[in-house]
Amino acid sequence: MKNLSLIYFLFLAFISYGQNKFNVSGYVGDAKTGEKLYGVNVYTDNKAFTVTNEYGFYSFSLEEGKHTIYVSYIGYKTIEKKIEIKSNIKIDFKLEDDSFSLNEVVVKSSKIDNKVKSAEMSVNTLKAATIKKLPAILGEPDVLKSIQLLPGVSSVNEASSGFNVRGGSADQNLILLDEATIYNASHLFGFFSVFNSDAIKDVKLYKGGIPSSYGGRLSSVLDVRQKEGNKNKFNGEAGIGIIASRVLVEGPIQKDSLGVGRGSYMFAGRRSYVDAFTFLSSEFRDNKLFFYDLNLKANYDLNENNKLFLSGYFGRDRFELPKFLGTSWGNVISTLRWTNTINEKLFFQTSGIFSNYVYELDNLRSGSEFKWESAITNFNLKPKLTWYASSKATFKTGIDFTYFKFNPGKISPLDGSNINSDKFQNNFALENGIYLDSNLDLNEKINIEAGIRFSNFMRLGAENIRIYETGKPLSYDTVFNVFTENDVIGTENYSSGKVIKQFNNLEPRFSMRYLINDNNSLKTSYNRMFQYIHLVTNTTSPTPLDVWTPSGPYIKPQFSDQVAIGYFSKIKENKYDFSIEAYYKKLSNVTDFKDGADLLFREDVETQVIQGVGRAYGLEFLLNKNEGKLTGWLSYTLSRSENKVNGINNNEYYANNADQLHRLNLVGFYKTNSRWDFGGVFTLSTGRPVTYPTGRYEQNGLVVADYSERNGNRLPIYHRLDISATLNPKKGTNKTGKWIFSIANLYNRQNAASIYFREVSEVNDVETATGNTEAIKLSFFGIVPSVTYEFKF
């Protein structure tokens, strides 16, 4: 490892030596709001190229002399600025979405395409403006529903906010909101996500080629960033819809003489109000069904080089059926960040993060009243240093410290007493990571992004670990091909902070781009990922009741190896761009549940889950139209995802819950004039895998179903068309409100969320024991119209 580091820095010294170059650095922001922009292309006439980081900072080196700098970002006008370099200089840019002119600045329409130029692949970015233009169910724009329209991304059904990436399970996605982990991203049992579109600035999804700065999940990273707030003036916006209303206010902090704030703030809130109409029905009058969100972000410039950021989110769901059932769940996160521009080549940031997810279930039935509580909490410290070493080399290094507390569950009486209460043991863990990322231009044709991450995971006390008869919780019977539970013969006590089990692993990451010409490139990538925490569930999509558990003596960490190759192209000066990628992913220690598993309210979950191997492979196609009255994209995914676990399907590969052979998405936006915008989304996909009963038999008056192989059947083909129309206010008026009309499932397709079987007990409305079985299709949606009014103030 020491020799590897030495070679790395000798190489850096070699590429930097003898070059008479000076550094150009600065920030790129939105001219209207002052918000910094992430992922902006900054390049020169001599092919030097970089992109802004998540704080809008850029830096690269140029030789002494005259140059032209271009600053390009989709949705904004490209800036061209001529400069003469004799020393290190700082230049800040402000991008506008309309034509404008400044001294020594010229607006140009041509753009460079980072999708072709960089080594980054298997990555998709969506801006909040795009998400809000998509047709939305009940008028609520949804981040997670939006990314399901991208290649390689799928969902279990239309009422699930859980998503699958390249055949991975929903818990294999790392979901971040301003760097803090979101453990359950759903509202209303999956109909909506926790992300308020008004408060979101942009969304970036990594499906492969994942930088080594990210760890802890196998399939993807969804990096969601909140708005920073308007540094120039106070303003707000609000939306009133059928299912929920939302409001956002933002403004500057401590304005200077030019009226620009040294900082800014953003506060947003959202609440649904299904419960507000339950009084209309005597049957549902006392029911509760609602969710709410609160988003907060503030930033402050301590001085030219030091900035503070504070982010927060608080969200809750509440569902209650009087005298029967009540449940609530929600996330609380906060992030405090400090950034320091040490000099024109060094950018330092450090983040302190808190994340908590809590679930509560109240059983309100008479005679059996109890409360179930579970939670997962983590504290995270993440310092990171970026070194813009030269125009050909950038390095990032950092350390992650994450402390976990798992509360698997506590059952207690609703009267608040501790009589007959039962609390499972808390679990504790510490996950650490140290990483090094590099971006190297070897020549004009070849660019490499290479990195390595060392991850360490420790299961910690205080905890009593069960000891099983054979040393394992389950024994596999090779004759009958089943698992049986072993008896507990004792426990081993570990005091607070003592290491129960430790894992150490290296996770290499690599991406390379070969530039065929300015419009076409070939790319390839490889990454190894480890996941040390597991979602214990036997459902097809995440539910609030699911419990997270850490790796330890009986459950091993999951890990994956993924390779991908792709072709990227831009056409007609980036009016169109398209990409095609092929990937293969091998998974190890994937978790599944044994036949007949009972996961509810159990502490010994290791007796219900088994581990094996998996594989996923596929082909993804994406075509974008970026300009003109008609814009949008077409995506298509051809894929397979399978698991192989002893004791399931005769130990042969079987389709996992995320397997879909075909998935097609067509997204379009059409602007007729200044007042009307139209949008449409069509989705077509193979039905997801299910397990159907193949027969039944009766023994001693008990009817028992006989099932087919695991996931051996499929639901019918899924397809749906959604449309929307937006009426904007007239230009030249003081009106700021607009109306958004949408229809989900335009042609009333009754897509099957699930199919279940029951005994036919009635004939012509007369109860009769027929002995026959019928299949029942459960569908969530028919035609769903909605209208939303949005306005600014």
mmCIF file of N, CA, C and O in Angstrom, residues 381-459:
data_model
loop_
_atom_site.group_PDB
_atom_site.id
_atom_site.type_symbol
_atom_site.label_atom_id
_atom_site.label_comp_id
_atom_site.label_asym_id
_atom_site.label_seq_id
_atom_site.Cartn_x
_atom_site.Cartn_y
_atom_site.Cartn_z
ATOM 1 N N LEU A 381 -19.125 11.763 10.511
ATOM 2 C CA LEU A 381 -18.145 12.835 10.330
ATOM 3 C C LEU A 381 -17.373 12.569 9.048
ATOM 4 O O LEU A 381 -16.833 11.477 8.861
ATOM 5 N N LYS A 382 -17.336 13.592 8.140
ATOM 6 C CA LYS A 382 -16.766 13.368 6.812
ATOM 7 C C LYS A 382 -15.878 14.545 6.395
ATOM 8 O O LYS A 382 -16.338 15.464 5.721
ATOM 9 N N PRO A 383 -14.594 14.559 6.738
ATOM 10 C CA PRO A 383 -13.687 15.558 6.172
ATOM 11 C C PRO A 383 -13.177 15.109 4.791
ATOM 12 O O PRO A 383 -12.940 13.925 4.564
ATOM 13 N N LYS A 384 -13.040 16.065 3.857
ATOM 14 C CA LYS A 384 -12.583 15.739 2.501
ATOM 15 C C LYS A 384 -11.727 16.879 1.964
ATOM 16 O O LYS A 384 -12.047 18.051 2.133
ATOM 17 N N LEU A 385 -10.638 16.522 1.286
ATOM 18 C CA LEU A 385 -9.731 17.496 0.687
ATOM 19 C C LEU A 385 -9.639 17.234 -0.811
ATOM 20 O O LEU A 385 -9.420 16.099 -1.243
ATOM 21 N N THR A 386 -9.813 18.306 -1.604
ATOM 22 C CA THR A 386 -9.658 18.217 -3.055
ATOM 23 C C THR A 386 -8.439 19.015 -3.471
ATOM 24 O O THR A 386 -8.284 20.175 -3.088
ATOM 25 N N TRP A 387 -7.575 18.378 -4.252
ATOM 26 C CA TRP A 387 -6.337 19.001 -4.723
ATOM 27 C C TRP A 387 -6.388 19.103 -6.241
ATOM 28 O O TRP A 387 -6.344 18.090 -6.945
ATOM 29 N N TYR A 388 -6.524 20.335 -6.754
ATOM 30 C CA TYR A 388 -6.473 20.574 -8.186
ATOM 31 C C TYR A 388 -5.008 20.728 -8.568
ATOM 32 O O TYR A 388 -4.487 21.834 -8.718
ATOM 33 N N ALA A 389 -4.341 19.598 -8.724
ATOM 34 C CA ALA A 389 -2.883 19.593 -8.835
ATOM 35 C C ALA A 389 -2.391 20.265 -10.097
ATOM 36 O O ALA A 389 -1.385 20.985 -10.085
ATOM 37 N N SER A 390 -3.064 20.033 -11.200
ATOM 38 C CA SER A 390 -2.678 20.631 -12.472
ATOM 39 C C SER A 390 -3.865 20.548 -13.403
ATOM 40 O O SER A 390 -4.934 20.066 -13.042
ATOM 41 N N SER A 391 -3.667 21.013 -14.627
ATOM 42 C CA SER A 391 -4.747 20.915 -15.603
ATOM 43 C C SER A 391 -5.009 19.475 -16.006
ATOM 44 O O SER A 391 -6.027 19.173 -16.626
ATOM 45 N N LYS A 392 -4.115 18.569 -15.636
ATOM 46 C CA LYS A 392 -4.261 17.176 -16.013
ATOM 47 C C LYS A 392 -4.554 16.259 -14.833
ATOM 48 O O LYS A 392 -4.780 15.057 -15.038
ATOM 49 N N ALA A 393 -4.567 16.770 -13.637
ATOM 50 C CA ALA A 393 -4.729 15.889 -12.482
ATOM 51 C C ALA A 393 -5.474 16.570 -11.347
ATOM 52 O O ALA A 393 -5.141 17.686 -10.952
ATOM 53 N N THR A 394 -6.487 15.877 -10.831
ATOM 54 C CA THR A 394 -7.217 16.309 -9.642
ATOM 55 C C THR A 394 -7.326 15.125 -8.695
ATOM 56 O O THR A 394 -7.602 14.004 -9.129
ATOM 57 N N PHE A 395 -7.088 15.385 -7.416
ATOM 58 C CA PHE A 395 -7.142 14.333 -6.402
ATOM 59 C C PHE A 395 -8.121 14.711 -5.301
ATOM 60 O O PHE A 395 -8.208 15.874 -4.902
ATOM 61 N N LYS A 396 -8.846 13.704 -4.803
ATOM 62 C CA LYS A 396 -9.745 13.890 -3.665
ATOM 63 C C LYS A 396 -9.453 12.794 -2.653
ATOM 64 O O LYS A 396 -9.345 11.620 -3.005
ATOM 65 N N THR A 397 -9.340 13.183 -1.413
ATOM 66 C CA THR A 397 -9.124 12.208 -0.355
ATOM 67 C C THR A 397 -9.934 12.605 0.867
ATOM 68 O O THR A 397 -10.201 13.786 1.090
ATOM 69 N N GLY A 398 -10.339 11.611 1.625
ATOM 70 C CA GLY A 398 -11.148 11.908 2.794
ATOM 71 C C GLY A 398 -11.331 10.698 3.675
ATOM 72 O O GLY A 398 -10.874 9.585 3.363
ATOM 73 N N ILE A 399 -12.011 10.927 4.800
ATOM 74 C CA ILE A 399 -12.268 9.877 5.785
ATOM 75 C C ILE A 399 -13.738 9.949 6.179
ATOM 76 O O ILE A 399 -14.303 11.045 6.322
ATOM 77 N N ASP A 400 -14.371 8.790 6.320
ATOM 78 C CA ASP A 400 -15.748 8.704 6.804
ATOM 79 C C ASP A 400 -15.765 7.969 8.133
ATOM 80 O O ASP A 400 -15.192 6.884 8.248
ATOM 81 N N PHE A 401 -16.414 8.543 9.124
ATOM 82 C CA PHE A 401 -16.668 7.859 10.391
ATOM 83 C C PHE A 401 -18.185 7.838 10.605
ATOM 84 O O PHE A 401 -18.816 8.898 10.666
ATOM 85 N N THR A 402 -18.771 6.655 10.736
ATOM 86 C CA THR A 402 -20.210 6.550 10.947
ATOM 87 C C THR A 402 -20.482 5.617 12.117
ATOM 88 O O THR A 402 -20.082 4.446 12.102
ATOM 89 N N TYR A 403 -21.153 6.148 13.132
ATOM 90 C CA TYR A 403 -21.528 5.356 14.309
ATOM 91 C C TYR A 403 -23.019 5.061 14.231
ATOM 92 O O TYR A 403 -23.834 5.968 14.048
ATOM 93 N N PHE A 404 -23.380 3.786 14.349
ATOM 94 C CA PHE A 404 -24.765 3.352 14.244
ATOM 95 C C PHE A 404 -25.310 2.883 15.585
ATOM 96 O O PHE A 404 -24.609 2.223 16.350
ATOM 97 N N LYS A 405 -26.571 3.201 15.796
ATOM 98 C CA LYS A 405 -27.342 2.593 16.881
ATOM 99 C C LYS A 405 -28.621 2.025 16.277
ATOM 100 O O LYS A 405 -29.422 2.755 15.697
ATOM 101 N N PHE A 406 -28.792 0.707 16.399
ATOM 102 C CA PHE A 406 -29.974 0.027 15.872
ATOM 103 C C PHE A 406 -30.884 -0.333 17.040
ATOM 104 O O PHE A 406 -30.454 -1.028 17.970
ATOM 105 N N ASN A 407 -32.106 0.119 16.985
ATOM 106 C CA ASN A 407 -33.115 -0.268 17.963
ATOM 107 C C ASN A 407 -34.095 -1.211 17.263
ATOM 108 O O ASN A 407 -35.033 -0.763 16.600
ATOM 109 N N PRO A 408 -33.889 -2.533 17.355
ATOM 110 C CA PRO A 408 -34.727 -3.477 16.597
ATOM 111 C C PRO A 408 -36.191 -3.438 17.000
ATOM 112 O O PRO A 408 -37.057 -3.771 16.202
ATOM 113 N N GLY A 409 -36.476 -3.048 18.249
ATOM 114 C CA GLY A 409 -37.880 -2.956 18.610
ATOM 115 C C GLY A 409 -38.130 -3.018 20.102
ATOM 116 O O GLY A 409 -37.370 -3.621 20.865
ATOM 117 N N LYS A 410 -39.207 -2.367 20.510
ATOM 118 C CA LYS A 410 -39.667 -2.413 21.889
ATOM 119 C C LYS A 410 -41.188 -2.504 21.873
ATOM 120 O O LYS A 410 -41.865 -1.744 21.180
ATOM 121 N N ILE A 411 -41.724 -3.457 22.607
ATOM 122 C CA ILE A 411 -43.166 -3.618 22.745
ATOM 123 C C ILE A 411 -43.557 -3.192 24.147
ATOM 124 O O ILE A 411 -42.985 -3.666 25.131
ATOM 125 N N SER A 412 -44.512 -2.267 24.244
ATOM 126 C CA SER A 412 -44.937 -1.770 25.557
ATOM 127 C C SER A 412 -46.427 -1.461 25.523
ATOM 128 O O SER A 412 -47.006 -1.198 24.466
ATOM 129 N N PRO A 413 -47.092 -1.476 26.709
ATOM 130 C CA PRO A 413 -48.522 -1.148 26.772
ATOM 131 C C PRO A 413 -48.766 0.301 26.384
ATOM 132 O O PRO A 413 -47.915 1.173 26.592
ATOM 133 N N LEU A 414 -49.927 0.567 25.816
ATOM 134 C CA LEU A 414 -50.262 1.926 25.400
ATOM 135 C C LEU A 414 -50.498 2.859 26.579
ATOM 136 O O LEU A 414 -50.486 4.078 26.423
ATOM 137 N N ASP A 415 -50.728 2.286 27.787
ATOM 138 C CA ASP A 415 -50.980 3.140 28.946
ATOM 139 C C ASP A 415 -49.704 3.757 29.501
ATOM 140 O O ASP A 415 -49.730 4.510 30.474
ATOM 141 N N GLY A 416 -48.538 3.434 28.880
ATOM 142 C CA GLY A 416 -47.284 4.034 29.305
ATOM 143 C C GLY A 416 -46.562 3.279 30.392
ATOM 144 O O GLY A 416 -45.421 3.614 30.740
ATOM 145 N N SER A 417 -47.160 2.267 30.976
ATOM 146 C CA SER A 417 -46.494 1.491 32.021
ATOM 147 C C SER A 417 -45.490 0.526 31.395
ATOM 148 O O SER A 417 -45.531 0.232 30.206
ATOM 149 N N ASN A 418 -44.558 0.042 32.201
ATOM 150 C CA ASN A 418 -43.560 -0.915 31.731
ATOM 151 C C ASN A 418 -43.940 -2.350 32.045
ATOM 152 O O ASN A 418 -43.143 -3.265 31.876
ATOM 153 N N ILE A 419 -45.164 -2.538 32.540
ATOM 154 C CA ILE A 419 -45.624 -3.882 32.853
ATOM 155 C C ILE A 419 -45.810 -4.656 31.546
ATOM 156 O O ILE A 419 -46.405 -4.168 30.594
ATOM 157 N N ASN A 420 -45.256 -5.853 31.490
ATOM 158 C CA ASN A 420 -45.360 -6.732 30.321
ATOM 159 C C ASN A 420 -44.696 -6.136 29.088
ATOM 160 O O ASN A 420 -45.008 -6.533 27.962
ATOM 161 N N SER A 421 -43.783 -5.187 29.277
ATOM 162 C CA SER A 421 -43.064 -4.646 28.124
ATOM 163 C C SER A 421 -41.910 -5.578 27.767
ATOM 164 O O SER A 421 -41.403 -6.322 28.606
ATOM 165 N N ASP A 422 -41.526 -5.538 26.524
ATOM 166 C CA ASP A 422 -40.464 -6.418 26.028
ATOM 167 C C ASP A 422 -39.599 -5.615 25.077
ATOM 168 O O ASP A 422 -40.089 -5.090 24.084
ATOM 169 N N LYS A 423 -38.309 -5.499 25.380
ATOM 170 C CA LYS A 423 -37.404 -4.704 24.553
ATOM 171 C C LYS A 423 -36.294 -5.583 24.013
ATOM 172 O O LYS A 423 -35.613 -6.274 24.765
ATOM 173 N N PHE A 424 -36.107 -5.552 22.682
ATOM 174 C CA PHE A 424 -35.004 -6.266 22.067
ATOM 175 C C PHE A 424 -33.699 -5.527 22.363
ATOM 176 O O PHE A 424 -33.691 -4.332 22.653
ATOM 177 N N GLN A 425 -32.602 -6.263 22.247
ATOM 178 C CA GLN A 425 -31.299 -5.649 22.477
ATOM 179 C C GLN A 425 -30.990 -4.621 21.396
ATOM 180 O O GLN A 425 -31.249 -4.850 20.209
ATOM 181 N N ASN A 426 -30.446 -3.476 21.799
ATOM 182 C CA ASN A 426 -29.916 -2.539 20.826
ATOM 183 C C ASN A 426 -28.648 -3.114 20.213
ATOM 184 O O ASN A 426 -27.886 -3.834 20.872
ATOM 185 N N ASN A 427 -28.426 -2.788 18.939
ATOM 186 C CA ASN A 427 -27.182 -3.167 18.260
ATOM 187 C C ASN A 427 -26.390 -1.903 17.974
ATOM 188 O O ASN A 427 -26.969 -0.848 17.683
ATOM 189 N N PHE A 428 -25.070 -2.029 18.027
ATOM 190 C CA PHE A 428 -24.202 -0.878 17.789
ATOM 191 C C PHE A 428 -23.126 -1.266 16.782
ATOM 192 O O PHE A 428 -22.677 -2.413 16.737
ATOM 193 N N ALA A 429 -22.716 -0.285 15.970
ATOM 194 C CA ALA A 429 -21.686 -0.562 14.969
ATOM 195 C C ALA A 429 -20.956 0.719 14.613
ATOM 196 O O ALA A 429 -21.481 1.832 14.794
ATOM 197 N N LEU A 430 -19.752 0.549 14.109
ATOM 198 C CA LEU A 430 -18.929 1.661 13.641
ATOM 199 C C LEU A 430 -18.404 1.306 12.259
ATOM 200 O O LEU A 430 -17.758 0.277 12.081
ATOM 201 N N GLU A 431 -18.740 2.148 11.282
ATOM 202 C CA GLU A 431 -18.252 1.946 9.915
ATOM 203 C C GLU A 431 -17.305 3.086 9.558
ATOM 204 O O GLU A 431 -17.666 4.259 9.652
ATOM 205 N N ASN A 432 -16.098 2.737 9.130
ATOM 206 C CA ASN A 432 -15.085 3.720 8.784
ATOM 207 C C ASN A 432 -14.631 3.508 7.346
ATOM 208 O O ASN A 432 -14.635 2.385 6.837
ATOM 209 N N GLY A 433 -14.251 4.585 6.707
ATOM 210 C CA GLY A 433 -13.722 4.492 5.356
ATOM 211 C C GLY A 433 -12.687 5.562 5.110
ATOM 212 O O GLY A 433 -12.811 6.692 5.589
ATOM 213 N N ILE A 434 -11.663 5.193 4.381
ATOM 214 C CA ILE A 434 -10.657 6.157 3.932
ATOM 215 C C ILE A 434 -10.475 5.946 2.442
ATOM 216 O O ILE A 434 -10.439 4.806 1.977
ATOM 217 N N TYR A 435 -10.414 7.016 1.686
ATOM 218 C CA TYR A 435 -10.429 6.860 0.237
ATOM 219 C C TYR A 435 -9.511 7.866 -0.456
ATOM 220 O O TYR A 435 -9.144 8.908 0.099
ATOM 221 N N LEU A 436 -9.174 7.526 -1.692
ATOM 222 C CA LEU A 436 -8.418 8.411 -2.569
ATOM 223 C C LEU A 436 -9.011 8.298 -3.959
ATOM 224 O O LEU A 436 -9.124 7.200 -4.511
ATOM 225 N N ASP A 437 -9.434 9.428 -4.529
ATOM 226 C CA ASP A 437 -9.957 9.497 -5.894
ATOM 227 C C ASP A 437 -9.025 10.352 -6.738
ATOM 228 O O ASP A 437 -8.438 11.327 -6.241
ATOM 229 N N SER A 438 -8.920 10.012 -8.019
ATOM 230 C CA SER A 438 -8.100 10.824 -8.917
ATOM 231 C C SER A 438 -8.780 10.964 -10.262
ATOM 232 O O SER A 438 -9.501 10.067 -10.700
ATOM 233 N N ASN A 439 -8.564 12.092 -10.887
ATOM 234 C CA ASN A 439 -9.009 12.330 -12.260
ATOM 235 C C ASN A 439 -7.781 12.747 -13.051
ATOM 236 O O ASN A 439 -7.186 13.798 -12.779
ATOM 237 N N LEU A 440 -7.397 11.923 -14.044
ATOM 238 C CA LEU A 440 -6.139 12.126 -14.750
ATOM 239 C C LEU A 440 -6.379 12.195 -16.252
ATOM 240 O O LEU A 440 -7.005 11.298 -16.832
ATOM 241 N N ASP A 441 -5.889 13.271 -16.880
ATOM 242 C CA ASP A 441 -5.858 13.364 -18.339
ATOM 243 C C ASP A 441 -4.501 12.864 -18.808
ATOM 244 O O ASP A 441 -3.495 13.572 -18.699
ATOM 245 N N LEU A 442 -4.466 11.635 -19.345
ATOM 246 C CA LEU A 442 -3.188 11.104 -19.831
ATOM 247 C C LEU A 442 -2.786 11.772 -21.127
ATOM 248 O O LEU A 442 -1.599 12.001 -21.384
ATOM 249 N N ASN A 443 -3.774 12.057 -21.976
ATOM 250 C CA ASN A 443 -3.561 12.818 -23.198
ATOM 251 C C ASN A 443 -4.925 13.325 -23.657
ATOM 252 O O ASN A 443 -5.905 13.217 -22.922
ATOM 253 N N GLU A 444 -5.012 13.878 -24.857
ATOM 254 C CA GLU A 444 -6.287 14.425 -25.322
ATOM 255 C C GLU A 444 -7.347 13.352 -25.488
ATOM 256 O O GLU A 444 -8.550 13.628 -25.441
ATOM 257 N N LYS A 445 -6.939 12.113 -25.689
ATOM 258 C CA LYS A 445 -7.885 11.033 -25.948
ATOM 259 C C LYS A 445 -8.332 10.302 -24.685
ATOM 260 O O LYS A 445 -9.476 9.867 -24.582
ATOM 261 N N ILE A 446 -7.429 10.141 -23.738
ATOM 262 C CA ILE A 446 -7.698 9.256 -22.604
ATOM 263 C C ILE A 446 -7.799 10.045 -21.303
ATOM 264 O O ILE A 446 -6.903 10.813 -20.944
ATOM 265 N N ASN A 447 -8.915 9.857 -20.621
ATOM 266 C CA ASN A 447 -9.120 10.415 -19.287
ATOM 267 C C ASN A 447 -9.477 9.272 -18.347
ATOM 268 O O ASN A 447 -10.263 8.394 -18.699
ATOM 269 N N ILE A 448 -8.894 9.278 -17.165
ATOM 270 C CA ILE A 448 -9.095 8.191 -16.202
ATOM 271 C C ILE A 448 -9.576 8.764 -14.874
ATOM 272 O O ILE A 448 -9.050 9.771 -14.385
ATOM 273 N N GLU A 449 -10.595 8.140 -14.308
ATOM 274 C CA GLU A 449 -10.989 8.388 -12.930
ATOM 275 C C GLU A 449 -10.732 7.094 -12.161
ATOM 276 O O GLU A 449 -11.393 6.084 -12.415
ATOM 277 N N ALA A 450 -9.762 7.131 -11.264
ATOM 278 C CA ALA A 450 -9.383 5.932 -10.518
ATOM 279 C C ALA A 450 -9.385 6.245 -9.037
ATOM 280 O O ALA A 450 -9.023 7.340 -8.615
ATOM 281 N N GLY A 451 -9.812 5.277 -8.252
ATOM 282 C CA GLY A 451 -9.844 5.483 -6.815
ATOM 283 C C GLY A 451 -9.834 4.170 -6.064
ATOM 284 O O GLY A 451 -10.033 3.095 -6.639
ATOM 285 N N ILE A 452 -9.605 4.282 -4.786
ATOM 286 C CA ILE A 452 -9.647 3.107 -3.930
ATOM 287 C C ILE A 452 -10.183 3.520 -2.565
ATOM 288 O O ILE A 452 -9.921 4.639 -2.095
ATOM 289 N N ARG A 453 -10.970 2.642 -1.973
ATOM 290 C CA ARG A 453 -11.561 2.891 -0.668
ATOM 291 C C ARG A 453 -11.244 1.712 0.242
ATOM 292 O O ARG A 453 -11.424 0.545 -0.145
ATOM 293 N N PHE A 454 -10.770 2.013 1.433
ATOM 294 C CA PHE A 454 -10.589 0.986 2.457
ATOM 295 C C PHE A 454 -11.719 1.154 3.463
ATOM 296 O O PHE A 454 -11.864 2.209 4.074
ATOM 297 N N SER A 455 -12.523 0.108 3.602
ATOM 298 C CA SER A 455 -13.660 0.179 4.523
ATOM 299 C C SER A 455 -13.466 -0.780 5.681
ATOM 300 O O SER A 455 -12.932 -1.882 5.524
ATOM 301 N N ASN A 456 -13.900 -0.330 6.831
ATOM 302 C CA ASN A 456 -13.788 -1.106 8.068
ATOM 303 C C ASN A 456 -15.127 -1.038 8.795
ATOM 304 O O ASN A 456 -15.713 0.036 8.925
ATOM 305 N N PHE A 457 -15.627 -2.202 9.227
ATOM 306 C CA PHE A 457 -16.903 -2.249 9.927
ATOM 307 C C PHE A 457 -16.739 -3.078 11.189
ATOM 308 O O PHE A 457 -16.222 -4.203 11.140
ATOM 309 N N MET A 458 -17.201 -2.522 12.308
ATOM 310 C CA MET A 458 -17.095 -3.214 13.589
ATOM 311 C C MET A 458 -18.469 -3.301 14.246
ATOM 312 O O MET A 458 -19.113 -2.281 14.470
ATOM 313 N N ARG A 459 -18.918 -4.516 14.513
ATOM 314 C CA ARG A 459 -20.115 -4.732 15.335
ATOM 315 C C ARG A 459 -19.678 -4.615 16.785
ATOM 316 O O ARG A 459 -18.745 -5.302 17.229
#
